[in-house]
CSV table of C-alpha atoms in Angstrom, one decimal:
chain,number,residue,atom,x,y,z
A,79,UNK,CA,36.6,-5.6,-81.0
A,80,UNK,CA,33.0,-3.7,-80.8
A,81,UNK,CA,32.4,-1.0,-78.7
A,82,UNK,CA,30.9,-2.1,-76.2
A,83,UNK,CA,33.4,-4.8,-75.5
A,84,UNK,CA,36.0,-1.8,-75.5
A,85,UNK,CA,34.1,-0.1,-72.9
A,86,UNK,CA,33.6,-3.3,-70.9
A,87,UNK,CA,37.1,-4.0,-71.0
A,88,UNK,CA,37.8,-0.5,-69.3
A,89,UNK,CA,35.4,-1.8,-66.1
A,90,UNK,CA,38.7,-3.3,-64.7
A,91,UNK,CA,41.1,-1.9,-62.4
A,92,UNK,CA,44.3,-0.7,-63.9
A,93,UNK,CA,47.4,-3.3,-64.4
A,94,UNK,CA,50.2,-2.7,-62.5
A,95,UNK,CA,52.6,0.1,-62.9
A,96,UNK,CA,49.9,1.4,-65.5
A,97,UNK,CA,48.8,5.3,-64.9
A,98,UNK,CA,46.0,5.6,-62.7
A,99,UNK,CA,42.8,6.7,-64.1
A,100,UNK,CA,41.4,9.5,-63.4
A,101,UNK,CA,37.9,10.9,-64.0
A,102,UNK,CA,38.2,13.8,-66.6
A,103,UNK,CA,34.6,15.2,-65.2
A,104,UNK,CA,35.3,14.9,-61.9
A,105,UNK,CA,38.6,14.2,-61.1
A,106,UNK,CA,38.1,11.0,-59.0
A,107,UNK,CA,40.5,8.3,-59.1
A,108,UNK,CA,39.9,4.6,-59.5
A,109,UNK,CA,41.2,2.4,-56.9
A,110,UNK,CA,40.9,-1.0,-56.7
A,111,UNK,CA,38.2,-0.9,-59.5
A,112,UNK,CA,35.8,1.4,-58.1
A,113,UNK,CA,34.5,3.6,-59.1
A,114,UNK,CA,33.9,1.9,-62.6
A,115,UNK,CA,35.1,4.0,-65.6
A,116,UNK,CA,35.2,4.0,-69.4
A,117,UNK,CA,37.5,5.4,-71.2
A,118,UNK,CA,38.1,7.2,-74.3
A,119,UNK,CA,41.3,7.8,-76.6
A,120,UNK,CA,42.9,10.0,-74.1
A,121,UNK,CA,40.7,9.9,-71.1
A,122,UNK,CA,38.6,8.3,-68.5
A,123,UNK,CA,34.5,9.1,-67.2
A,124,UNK,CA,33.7,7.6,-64.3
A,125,UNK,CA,29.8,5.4,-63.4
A,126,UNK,CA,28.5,8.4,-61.4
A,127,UNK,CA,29.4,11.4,-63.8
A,128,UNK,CA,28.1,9.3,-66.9
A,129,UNK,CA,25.2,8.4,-64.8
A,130,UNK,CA,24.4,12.0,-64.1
A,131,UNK,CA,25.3,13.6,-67.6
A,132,UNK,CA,22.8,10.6,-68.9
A,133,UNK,CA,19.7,12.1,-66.8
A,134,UNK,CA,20.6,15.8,-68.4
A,135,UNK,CA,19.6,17.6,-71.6
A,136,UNK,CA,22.8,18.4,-73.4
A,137,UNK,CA,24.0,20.8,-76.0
A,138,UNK,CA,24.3,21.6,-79.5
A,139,UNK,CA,27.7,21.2,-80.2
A,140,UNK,CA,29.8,24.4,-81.1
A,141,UNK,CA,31.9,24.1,-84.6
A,142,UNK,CA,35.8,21.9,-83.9
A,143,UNK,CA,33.5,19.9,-80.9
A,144,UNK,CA,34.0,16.0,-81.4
A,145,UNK,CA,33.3,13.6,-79.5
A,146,UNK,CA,36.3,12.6,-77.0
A,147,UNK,CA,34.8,8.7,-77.0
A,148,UNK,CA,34.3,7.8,-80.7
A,149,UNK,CA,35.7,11.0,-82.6
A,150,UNK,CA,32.3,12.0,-84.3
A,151,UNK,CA,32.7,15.7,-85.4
A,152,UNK,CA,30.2,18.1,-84.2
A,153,UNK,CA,28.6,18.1,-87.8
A,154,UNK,CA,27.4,14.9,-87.2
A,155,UNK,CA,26.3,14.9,-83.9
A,156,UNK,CA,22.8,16.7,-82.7
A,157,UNK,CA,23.6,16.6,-79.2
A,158,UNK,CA,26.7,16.9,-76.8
A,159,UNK,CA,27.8,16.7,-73.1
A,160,UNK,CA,30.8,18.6,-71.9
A,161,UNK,CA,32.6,16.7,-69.0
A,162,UNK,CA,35.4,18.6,-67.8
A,163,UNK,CA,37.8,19.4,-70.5
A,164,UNK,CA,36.5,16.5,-72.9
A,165,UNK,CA,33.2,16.0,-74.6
A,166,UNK,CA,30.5,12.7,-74.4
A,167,UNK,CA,28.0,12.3,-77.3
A,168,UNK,CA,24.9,10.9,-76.9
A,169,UNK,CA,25.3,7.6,-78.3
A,170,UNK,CA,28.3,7.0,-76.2
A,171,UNK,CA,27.1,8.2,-73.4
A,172,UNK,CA,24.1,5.9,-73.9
A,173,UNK,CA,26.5,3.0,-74.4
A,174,UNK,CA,28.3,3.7,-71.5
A,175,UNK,CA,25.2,4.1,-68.8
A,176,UNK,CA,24.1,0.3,-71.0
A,177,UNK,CA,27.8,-1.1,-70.2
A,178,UNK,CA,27.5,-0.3,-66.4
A,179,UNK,CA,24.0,-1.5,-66.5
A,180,UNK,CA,25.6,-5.1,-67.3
A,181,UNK,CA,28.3,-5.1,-65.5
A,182,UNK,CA,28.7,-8.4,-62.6
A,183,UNK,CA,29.9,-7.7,-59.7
């Protein structure tokens, strides 16, 4: 499964008796499907936090930073976002703000 379907697959709301999700930049949590998140190995970004990191510059990544989405290690990765205690890279972040831009209804 690509990427992108991965990340599409996370627009749903979580199956019963499954944690909730929670919003590792801004500790919202999703109910009934809103607000739409993607989610990473260990944690969850919700639409409006992507949304907002996408319009910002971000940050050279410090040595030990990876990306929390897709595991790229901060030698190969020229720019970073911190949200909350996880990090975004650019490309996934990109991916992300492109999956919500497709999403139906």
């Amino acid at each position: 499964m690509g990427l992108i379907a991965s990340f599409k697959q996370m627009l749903t709301a979580p199956a019963f008796g499954e944690a909730p999700r929670v919003c590792v930049s801004c500790g919202v949590t999703q109910v009934q499907g809103r607000p739409s998140m993607i989610a990473g190995p260990a944690c969850w970004l919700c639409e409006g936090c992507a949304r907002e990191r996408g319009d910002m510059p971000g940050s050279a990544p410090v040595a030990n930073t990876k990306c929390s989405f897709c595991g790229t290690t901060a030698v190969q990765l020229a720019e970073v976002h911190p949200v909350g205690e996880a990090t975004i890279c650019r490309p996934c972040l990109q991916l992300a703000i492109e999956v919500f831009n497709k999403k139906g209804p």
